[in-house]
């Protein structure tokens, strides 16, 4: 979908998308490391659920819709 929106900018848009994925992965790993370091292993699932909820909210609030674009 990214390439279809701006074919001339395909390399840049794909690299930015990959960078966002890697940044999210690093943030999740860092948050997990902090939770483990402070000894709150029983809260690790709640932290992960918080990240999942944040991701869901960002998708819902982005306003993008795929209906009628196929």
mmCIF file of C-alpha atoms in Angstrom, residues 10-51:
data_model
loop_
_atom_site.group_PDB
_atom_site.id
_atom_site.type_symbol
_atom_site.label_atom_id
_atom_site.label_comp_id
_atom_site.label_asym_id
_atom_site.label_seq_id
_atom_site.Cartn_x
_atom_site.Cartn_y
_atom_site.Cartn_z
ATOM 1 C CA UNK A 10 8.932 3.870 -2.716
ATOM 2 C CA UNK A 11 12.484 3.395 -1.387
ATOM 3 C CA UNK A 12 12.135 6.161 1.185
ATOM 4 C CA UNK A 13 8.656 5.158 2.333
ATOM 5 C CA UNK A 14 9.634 1.505 2.697
ATOM 6 C CA UNK A 15 12.779 2.378 4.641
ATOM 7 C CA UNK A 16 10.821 4.682 6.939
ATOM 8 C CA UNK A 17 8.252 1.942 7.504
ATOM 9 C CA UNK A 18 11.013 -0.535 8.361
ATOM 10 C CA UNK A 19 12.602 1.992 10.698
ATOM 11 C CA UNK A 20 9.304 2.457 12.528
ATOM 12 C CA UNK A 21 8.973 -1.303 12.949
ATOM 13 C CA UNK A 22 12.528 -1.571 14.319
ATOM 14 C CA UNK A 23 11.960 1.380 16.650
ATOM 15 C CA UNK A 24 8.815 -0.228 18.042
ATOM 16 C CA UNK A 25 10.640 -3.489 18.575
ATOM 17 C CA UNK A 26 13.477 -1.723 20.380
ATOM 18 C CA UNK A 27 11.061 0.227 22.574
ATOM 19 C CA UNK A 28 9.249 -2.955 23.553
ATOM 20 C CA UNK A 29 12.507 -4.712 24.379
ATOM 21 C CA UNK A 30 13.695 -1.749 26.440
ATOM 22 C CA UNK A 31 10.422 -1.592 28.365
ATOM 23 C CA UNK A 32 10.613 -5.327 29.022
ATOM 24 C CA UNK A 33 14.201 -4.982 30.213
ATOM 25 C CA UNK A 34 13.209 -2.227 32.627
ATOM 26 C CA UNK A 35 10.359 -4.327 34.021
ATOM 27 C CA UNK A 36 12.684 -7.305 34.486
ATOM 28 C CA UNK A 37 15.424 -5.109 36.002
ATOM 29 C CA UNK A 38 13.113 -3.716 38.680
ATOM 30 C CA UNK A 39 11.926 -7.219 39.485
ATOM 31 C CA UNK A 40 8.312 -6.780 38.447
ATOM 32 C CA UNK A 41 8.051 -9.947 36.376
ATOM 33 C CA UNK A 42 4.392 -10.328 37.345
ATOM 34 C CA UNK A 43 3.650 -7.046 35.549
ATOM 35 C CA UNK A 44 5.402 -7.936 32.299
ATOM 36 C CA UNK A 45 2.140 -9.011 30.656
ATOM 37 C CA UNK A 46 0.455 -5.751 31.636
ATOM 38 C CA UNK A 47 3.272 -3.736 30.098
ATOM 39 C CA UNK A 48 2.983 -5.765 26.888
ATOM 40 C CA UNK A 49 -0.794 -5.259 26.912
ATOM 41 C CA UNK A 50 -0.224 -1.517 27.265
ATOM 42 C CA UNK A 51 1.971 -1.498 24.176
#
